[in-house]
GROMACS .gro file of C-alpha atoms in nm:
model
  305
    1MET     CA    1  15.141  -0.906  -9.884
    2ILE     CA    2  15.185  -0.625 -10.137
    3ARG     CA    3  15.513  -0.525  -9.973
    4ARG     CA    4  15.639  -0.884  -9.983
    5ALA     CA    5  15.545  -0.923 -10.352
    6ALA     CA    6  15.722  -0.598 -10.434
    7THR     CA    7  16.031  -0.715 -10.249
    8TYR     CA    8  16.032  -1.042 -10.441
    9ALA     CA    9  15.998  -0.850 -10.768
   10LEU     CA   10  16.308  -0.649 -10.684
   11ILE     CA   11  16.503  -0.961 -10.591
   12ALA     CA   12  16.399  -1.124 -10.916
   13ALA     CA   13  16.521  -0.826 -11.114
   14PHE     CA   14  16.861  -0.844 -10.948
   15SER     CA   15  16.882  -1.221 -10.976
   16PHE     CA   16  16.801  -1.244 -11.345
   17ALA     CA   17  17.074  -0.990 -11.402
   18THR     CA   18  17.351  -1.183 -11.236
   19THR     CA   19  17.461  -1.323 -11.574
   20PRO     CA   20  17.591  -1.092 -11.697
   21SER     CA   21  17.637  -0.888 -11.380
   22PHE     CA   22  17.707  -0.540 -11.253
   23ALA     CA   23  18.024  -0.390 -11.399
   24CYS     CA   24  17.995  -0.057 -11.223
   25THR     CA   25  18.283   0.184 -11.165
   26GLY     CA   26  18.294   0.454 -10.896
   27ILE     CA   27  18.531   0.751 -10.873
   28SER     CA   28  18.587   1.061 -10.658
   29LEU     CA   29  18.722   1.408 -10.732
   30ASN     CA   30  18.783   1.716 -10.516
   31ALA     CA   31  18.746   2.076 -10.633
   32LYS     CA   32  18.954   2.372 -10.517
   33ASP     CA   33  18.641   2.538 -10.376
   34GLY     CA   34  18.606   2.248 -10.130
   35ALA     CA   35  18.344   2.048 -10.318
   36MET     CA   36  18.368   1.670 -10.292
   37ILE     CA   37  18.243   1.492 -10.604
   38ARG     CA   38  18.156   1.125 -10.632
   39GLY     CA   39  18.047   0.964 -10.959
   40ARG     CA   40  17.970   0.617 -11.089
   41THR     CA   41  17.845   0.420 -11.384
   42MET     CA   42  17.565   0.166 -11.356
   43GLU     CA   43  17.598  -0.141 -11.572
   44PHE     CA   44  17.341  -0.417 -11.563
   45GLY     CA   45  17.210  -0.700 -11.780
   46PHE     CA   46  16.847  -0.631 -11.686
   47PRO     CA   47  16.657  -0.300 -11.729
   48LEU     CA   48  16.657  -0.139 -11.385
   49SER     CA   49  16.412   0.136 -11.483
   50SER     CA   50  16.576   0.356 -11.222
   51ASN     CA   51  16.422   0.683 -11.109
   52VAL     CA   52  16.540   0.946 -10.863
   53ILE     CA   53  16.340   0.913 -10.543
   54VAL     CA   54  16.332   1.121 -10.223
   55ILE     CA   55  16.290   0.968  -9.877
   56PRO     CA   56  16.216   1.240  -9.617
   57ALA     CA   57  16.354   1.250  -9.266
   58GLY     CA   58  16.112   1.085  -9.025
   59THR     CA   59  16.018   0.803  -9.262
   60ALA     CA   60  15.951   0.462  -9.106
   61MET     CA   61  16.161   0.193  -9.276
   62ASN     CA   62  16.200  -0.182  -9.230
   63GLY     CA   63  16.452  -0.442  -9.335
   64THR     CA   64  16.344  -0.771  -9.491
   65LEU     CA   65  16.445  -1.119  -9.375
   66PRO     CA   66  16.491  -1.415  -9.612
   67ASP     CA   67  16.149  -1.552  -9.510
   68GLY     CA   68  15.983  -1.220  -9.597
   69LYS     CA   69  15.931  -1.112  -9.237
   70LYS     CA   70  16.040  -0.774  -9.108
   71GLY     CA   71  16.394  -0.729  -8.984
   72ILE     CA   72  16.536  -0.405  -8.853
   73GLY     CA   73  16.295  -0.117  -8.800
   74TYR     CA   74  16.401   0.248  -8.784
   75ILE     CA   75  16.292   0.606  -8.843
   76THR     CA   76  16.517   0.799  -9.081
   77ARG     CA   77  16.704   1.086  -8.914
   78TYR     CA   78  16.810   1.241  -9.244
   79ALA     CA   79  16.643   1.305  -9.577
   80MET     CA   80  16.793   1.135  -9.879
   81ALA     CA   81  16.765   1.124 -10.256
   82GLY     CA   82  16.897   0.867 -10.498
   83ALA     CA   83  16.844   0.621 -10.779
   84ASN     CA   84  16.615   0.326 -10.716
   85ALA     CA   85  16.535   0.013 -10.917
   86VAL     CA   86  16.212  -0.128 -11.067
   87GLY     CA   87  15.994   0.120 -10.881
   88GLN     CA   88  16.099   0.021 -10.529
   89THR     CA   89  16.186   0.237 -10.228
   90VAL     CA   90  16.553   0.141 -10.227
   91ILE     CA   91  16.867   0.346 -10.283
   92LEU     CA   92  17.124   0.195 -10.518
   93ASP     CA   93  17.315   0.522 -10.527
   94GLY     CA   94  17.232   0.836 -10.338
   95LEU     CA   95  17.307   1.123 -10.101
   96ASN     CA   96  17.160   1.247  -9.775
   97ASP     CA   97  17.112   1.604  -9.650
   98GLN     CA   98  17.433   1.581  -9.445
   99GLY     CA   99  17.652   1.524  -9.750
  100LEU     CA  100  17.700   1.150  -9.698
  101SER     CA  101  17.688   0.955 -10.024
  102PHE     CA  102  17.636   0.584 -10.085
  103GLY     CA  103  17.677   0.345 -10.376
  104LEU     CA  104  17.594  -0.025 -10.411
  105PHE     CA  105  17.831  -0.225 -10.633
  106TYR     CA  106  17.806  -0.588 -10.739
  107PHE     CA  107  18.043  -0.826 -10.559
  108PRO     CA  108  17.997  -1.177 -10.707
  109GLY     CA  109  18.180  -1.477 -10.570
  110PHE     CA  110  18.308  -1.303 -10.258
  111ALA     CA  111  18.009  -1.179 -10.056
  112GLU     CA  112  17.959  -1.393  -9.745
  113TYR     CA  113  17.642  -1.312  -9.551
  114PRO     CA  114  17.561  -1.437  -9.200
  115ASP     CA  115  17.269  -1.665  -9.126
  116VAL     CA  116  16.966  -1.509  -8.962
  117THR     CA  117  16.950  -1.591  -8.592
  118ALA     CA  118  16.732  -1.495  -8.300
  119ASP     CA  119  17.008  -1.258  -8.192
  120ASN     CA  120  17.052  -1.068  -8.521
  121ALA     CA  121  16.706  -1.078  -8.680
  122ALA     CA  122  16.601  -0.747  -8.524
  123HIS     CA  123  16.906  -0.580  -8.685
  124ALA     CA  124  16.888  -0.750  -9.025
  125MET     CA  125  16.815  -0.616  -9.371
  126ALA     CA  126  16.857  -0.719  -9.734
  127PRO     CA  127  17.165  -0.611  -9.932
  128PHE     CA  128  16.955  -0.372 -10.143
  129GLU     CA  129  16.810  -0.211  -9.826
  130PHE     CA  130  17.149  -0.119  -9.681
  131GLY     CA  131  17.175   0.213  -9.868
  132ALA     CA  132  16.861   0.364  -9.716
  133TRP     CA  133  16.971   0.252  -9.370
  134VAL     CA  134  17.314   0.414  -9.410
  135LEU     CA  135  17.186   0.742  -9.551
  136GLY     CA  136  16.891   0.758  -9.315
  137ASN     CA  137  17.094   0.716  -8.996
  138PHE     CA  138  17.445   0.857  -9.039
  139ALA     CA  139  17.600   1.193  -9.125
  140THR     CA  140  17.968   1.103  -9.158
  141VAL     CA  141  18.193   0.808  -9.233
  142ASP     CA  142  18.318   0.807  -8.874
  143GLU     CA  143  17.960   0.786  -8.742
  144LEU     CA  144  17.890   0.497  -8.977
  145LYS     CA  145  18.201   0.311  -8.864
  146ALA     CA  146  18.094   0.353  -8.502
  147GLY     CA  147  17.736   0.241  -8.566
  148LEU     CA  148  17.790  -0.027  -8.828
  149ALA     CA  149  17.744  -0.309  -8.576
  150ASP     CA  150  17.382  -0.199  -8.530
  151GLY     CA  151  17.299  -0.330  -8.878
  152VAL     CA  152  17.331  -0.679  -9.026
  153VAL     CA  153  17.312  -0.749  -9.399
  154VAL     CA  154  17.167  -1.095  -9.467
  155ASN     CA  155  17.115  -1.302  -9.779
  156THR     CA  156  16.752  -1.213  -9.842
  157LEU     CA  157  16.620  -1.381 -10.159
  158ALA     CA  158  16.299  -1.506 -10.312
  159PRO     CA  159  16.217  -1.875 -10.381
  160GLY     CA  160  16.368  -1.982 -10.712
  161PHE     CA  161  16.605  -1.686 -10.734
  162GLY     CA  162  16.961  -1.619 -10.627
  163SER     CA  163  17.122  -1.384 -10.383
  164ILE     CA  164  17.247  -1.029 -10.438
  165PRO     CA  165  17.621  -1.022 -10.369
  166SER     CA  166  17.718  -0.661 -10.318
  167HIS     CA  167  17.965  -0.430 -10.149
  168TYR     CA  168  17.930  -0.060 -10.075
  169PHE     CA  169  18.116   0.266 -10.123
  170VAL     CA  170  18.049   0.552  -9.880
  171ARG     CA  171  18.194   0.905  -9.885
  172ASP     CA  172  18.118   1.208  -9.667
  173LYS     CA  173  18.144   1.581  -9.729
  174THR     CA  174  18.500   1.592  -9.595
  175GLY     CA  175  18.615   1.345  -9.860
  176LYS     CA  176  18.666   1.057  -9.619
  177SER     CA  177  18.578   0.734  -9.801
  178ILE     CA  178  18.533   0.369  -9.711
  179VAL     CA  179  18.436   0.044  -9.880
  180ILE     CA  180  18.219  -0.198  -9.680
  181GLU     CA  181  18.224  -0.565  -9.776
  182PRO     CA  182  18.037  -0.870  -9.637
  183LEU     CA  183  18.328  -1.105  -9.573
  184GLY     CA  184  18.323  -1.408  -9.344
  185GLY     CA  185  17.972  -1.326  -9.228
  186THR     CA  186  18.053  -0.977  -9.102
  187LEU     CA  187  18.075  -0.631  -9.256
  188LYS     CA  188  18.441  -0.544  -9.303
  189VAL     CA  189  18.547  -0.182  -9.355
  190PHE     CA  190  18.834  -0.073  -9.578
  191ASP     CA  191  18.956   0.284  -9.591
  192ALA     CA  192  18.945   0.405  -9.952
  193PRO     CA  193  19.178   0.707  -9.974
  194LEU     CA  194  19.185   0.696 -10.355
  195GLY     CA  195  18.806   0.716 -10.375
  196VAL     CA  196  18.777   0.442 -10.639
  197VAL     CA  197  18.572   0.121 -10.643
  198THR     CA  198  18.470  -0.144 -10.895
  199ASN     CA  199  18.363  -0.503 -10.820
  200ALA     CA  200  18.526  -0.834 -10.719
  201PRO     CA  201  18.760  -0.943 -10.575
  202ALA     CA  202  18.796  -0.797 -10.225
  203TYR     CA  203  18.902  -0.435 -10.193
  204ASP     CA  204  19.240  -0.503 -10.037
  205TRP     CA  205  19.327  -0.721 -10.339
  206HIS     CA  206  19.266  -0.425 -10.572
  207LEU     CA  207  19.494  -0.206 -10.362
  208THR     CA  208  19.768  -0.469 -10.378
  209ASN     CA  209  19.722  -0.505 -10.754
  210LEU     CA  210  19.806  -0.136 -10.796
  211ARG     CA  211  20.168  -0.231 -10.732
  212ASN     CA  212  20.176  -0.403 -11.072
  213TYR     CA  213  20.126  -0.063 -11.239
  214VAL     CA  214  20.363   0.169 -11.053
  215ASN     CA  215  20.546   0.221 -11.385
  216LEU     CA  216  20.255   0.416 -11.536
  217SER     CA  217  20.316   0.787 -11.585
  218VAL     CA  218  20.135   1.083 -11.738
  219THR     CA  219  20.462   1.208 -11.887
  220GLY     CA  220  20.615   1.087 -12.210
  221VAL     CA  221  20.910   0.851 -12.247
  222PRO     CA  222  21.251   0.996 -12.347
  223PRO     CA  223  21.422   0.872 -12.666
  224LEU     CA  224  21.628   0.554 -12.643
  225ASP     CA  225  21.964   0.494 -12.812
  226LEU     CA  226  22.032   0.129 -12.897
  227ASP     CA  227  22.385   0.102 -13.040
  228GLY     CA  228  22.330   0.410 -13.250
  229LEU     CA  229  21.969   0.331 -13.340
  230LYS     CA  230  21.764   0.614 -13.196
  231LEU     CA  231  21.408   0.527 -13.099
  232SER     CA  232  21.150   0.776 -12.981
  233GLN     CA  233  20.786   0.741 -12.885
  234LEU     CA  234  20.544   0.748 -13.177
  235GLY     CA  235  20.313   0.989 -12.999
  236GLN     CA  236  20.216   1.134 -12.664
  237GLY     CA  237  20.085   0.892 -12.405
  238ALA     CA  238  20.365   0.636 -12.407
  239GLY     CA  239  20.399   0.674 -12.031
  240MET     CA  240  20.062   0.503 -11.995
  241HIS     CA  241  20.159   0.207 -12.213
  242GLY     CA  242  20.038  -0.102 -12.030
  243LEU     CA  243  19.726   0.061 -11.887
  244PRO     CA  244  19.462  -0.218 -11.909
  245GLY     CA  245  19.170  -0.135 -12.134
  246ASP     CA  246  18.924  -0.421 -12.087
  247PHE     CA  247  18.601  -0.418 -11.886
  248THR     CA  248  18.702  -0.655 -11.603
  249PRO     CA  249  18.684  -0.513 -11.249
  250PRO     CA  250  19.063  -0.524 -11.187
  251SER     CA  251  19.134  -0.340 -11.513
  252ARG     CA  252  18.864  -0.080 -11.453
  253PHE     CA  253  19.000  -0.020 -11.103
  254ILE     CA  254  19.348   0.052 -11.241
  255ARG     CA  255  19.209   0.287 -11.507
  256ALA     CA  256  18.992   0.468 -11.254
  257VAL     CA  257  19.289   0.529 -11.026
  258ALA     CA  258  19.508   0.638 -11.318
  259PHE     CA  259  19.255   0.887 -11.454
  260THR     CA  260  19.147   1.037 -11.121
  261GLN     CA  261  19.507   1.076 -11.002
  262ALA     CA  262  19.608   1.235 -11.334
  263GLU     CA  263  19.312   1.475 -11.346
  264LEU     CA  264  19.414   1.837 -11.294
  265PRO     CA  265  19.234   2.001 -10.999
  266SER     CA  266  18.905   2.169 -11.088
  267ALA     CA  267  18.836   2.521 -10.964
  268THR     CA  268  18.469   2.471 -10.881
  269ALA     CA  269  18.217   2.198 -10.812
  270ASP     CA  270  18.062   2.245 -11.157
  271ASP     CA  271  18.400   2.200 -11.323
  272ALA     CA  272  18.467   1.888 -11.115
  273VAL     CA  273  18.132   1.739 -11.216
  274LEU     CA  274  18.221   1.787 -11.583
  275SER     CA  275  18.561   1.629 -11.523
  276ALA     CA  276  18.398   1.333 -11.350
  277PHE     CA  277  18.166   1.272 -11.644
  278HIS     CA  278  18.459   1.290 -11.886
  279ILE     CA  279  18.642   1.026 -11.684
  280LEU     CA  280  18.337   0.804 -11.645
  281ASN     CA  281  18.279   0.811 -12.021
  282ARG     CA  282  18.592   0.596 -12.044
  283PHE     CA  283  18.401   0.317 -11.867
  284ASP     CA  284  18.086   0.312 -12.079
  285ILE     CA  285  18.010  -0.033 -12.218
  286PRO     CA  286  17.871  -0.004 -12.572
  287ARG     CA  287  17.579  -0.232 -12.651
  288GLY     CA  288  17.715  -0.570 -12.757
  289SER     CA  289  18.071  -0.526 -12.629
  290VAL     CA  290  18.018  -0.751 -12.324
  291ARG     CA  291  17.812  -1.066 -12.378
  292ASP     CA  292  17.743  -1.387 -12.191
  293LYS     CA  293  17.869  -1.689 -12.382
  294THR     CA  294  17.589  -1.924 -12.274
  295ASP     CA  295  17.271  -1.722 -12.318
  296GLY     CA  296  17.390  -1.423 -12.521
  297GLY     CA  297  17.284  -1.176 -12.253
  298LEU     CA  298  17.427  -0.827 -12.281
  299GLU     CA  299  17.580  -0.601 -12.022
  300LEU     CA  300  17.577  -0.230 -12.093
  301THR     CA  301  17.590   0.107 -11.921
  302GLN     CA  302  17.239   0.208 -11.813
  303TRP     CA  303  17.316   0.538 -11.644
  304THR     CA  304  17.593   0.753 -11.502
  305THR     CA  305  17.565   0.988 -11.206
   0.00000   0.00000   0.00000
């Protein structure tokens, strides 16, 4: 009963926060010394009170069905550490001892979860339980792809509250990255070679939208002569004119790609971490900059990792 009440408390925290919602941004950088860096911001309209937790290898874990009963049961093969929410044993963003990293990102309006059936109940878990399952059972992206069918993410919720639409970014120590999205009742995998993720819509839409910004360049624009009137750029950065600056997921995705692709290679892991934080600072939401029109709720950056 205590476990069920705690699960409902977590669902309530997520559900109250859906307006406004997650506006998280994830990026990846590689260092010359071989280090693979992944970073993200966490935006939320409800205090998550996140802490870093450690789940050892050999820990017994269970998924939760919409009716509160147990779903999938497993013993973690790998130890993991990551950020939780409201004191619960869940991983919103974390890393296991094999170098596999995981991040949960909000995915409103597009997540389509399957119904629980007699056939899938023993494999089912809540959206917020998916991170621990991934990090506890897999060492690489390829392993996860091969074993993904063993897990089912279902629309677990508490009475009176909504669902938790989410998609997931996973990267391993080789730099291979994927985005996993619940679409049409199944988990669909997209390769993510650019190592960037935001929120809705579906990941392949974001990749297509990049084609609207192929004109962007880190180099300046040469002077222009219009019938003898010579015009030159007013300052450096004109090559990025048209880079979207708002906080919507499509705009943040474009900025994240632009900044990570423009970033000069770092020599070491420590240097790459500093570079990642500098980039992620460009996605911080100051208090009051994003508000809900109906209830005045605020969305702001709670933490960056």
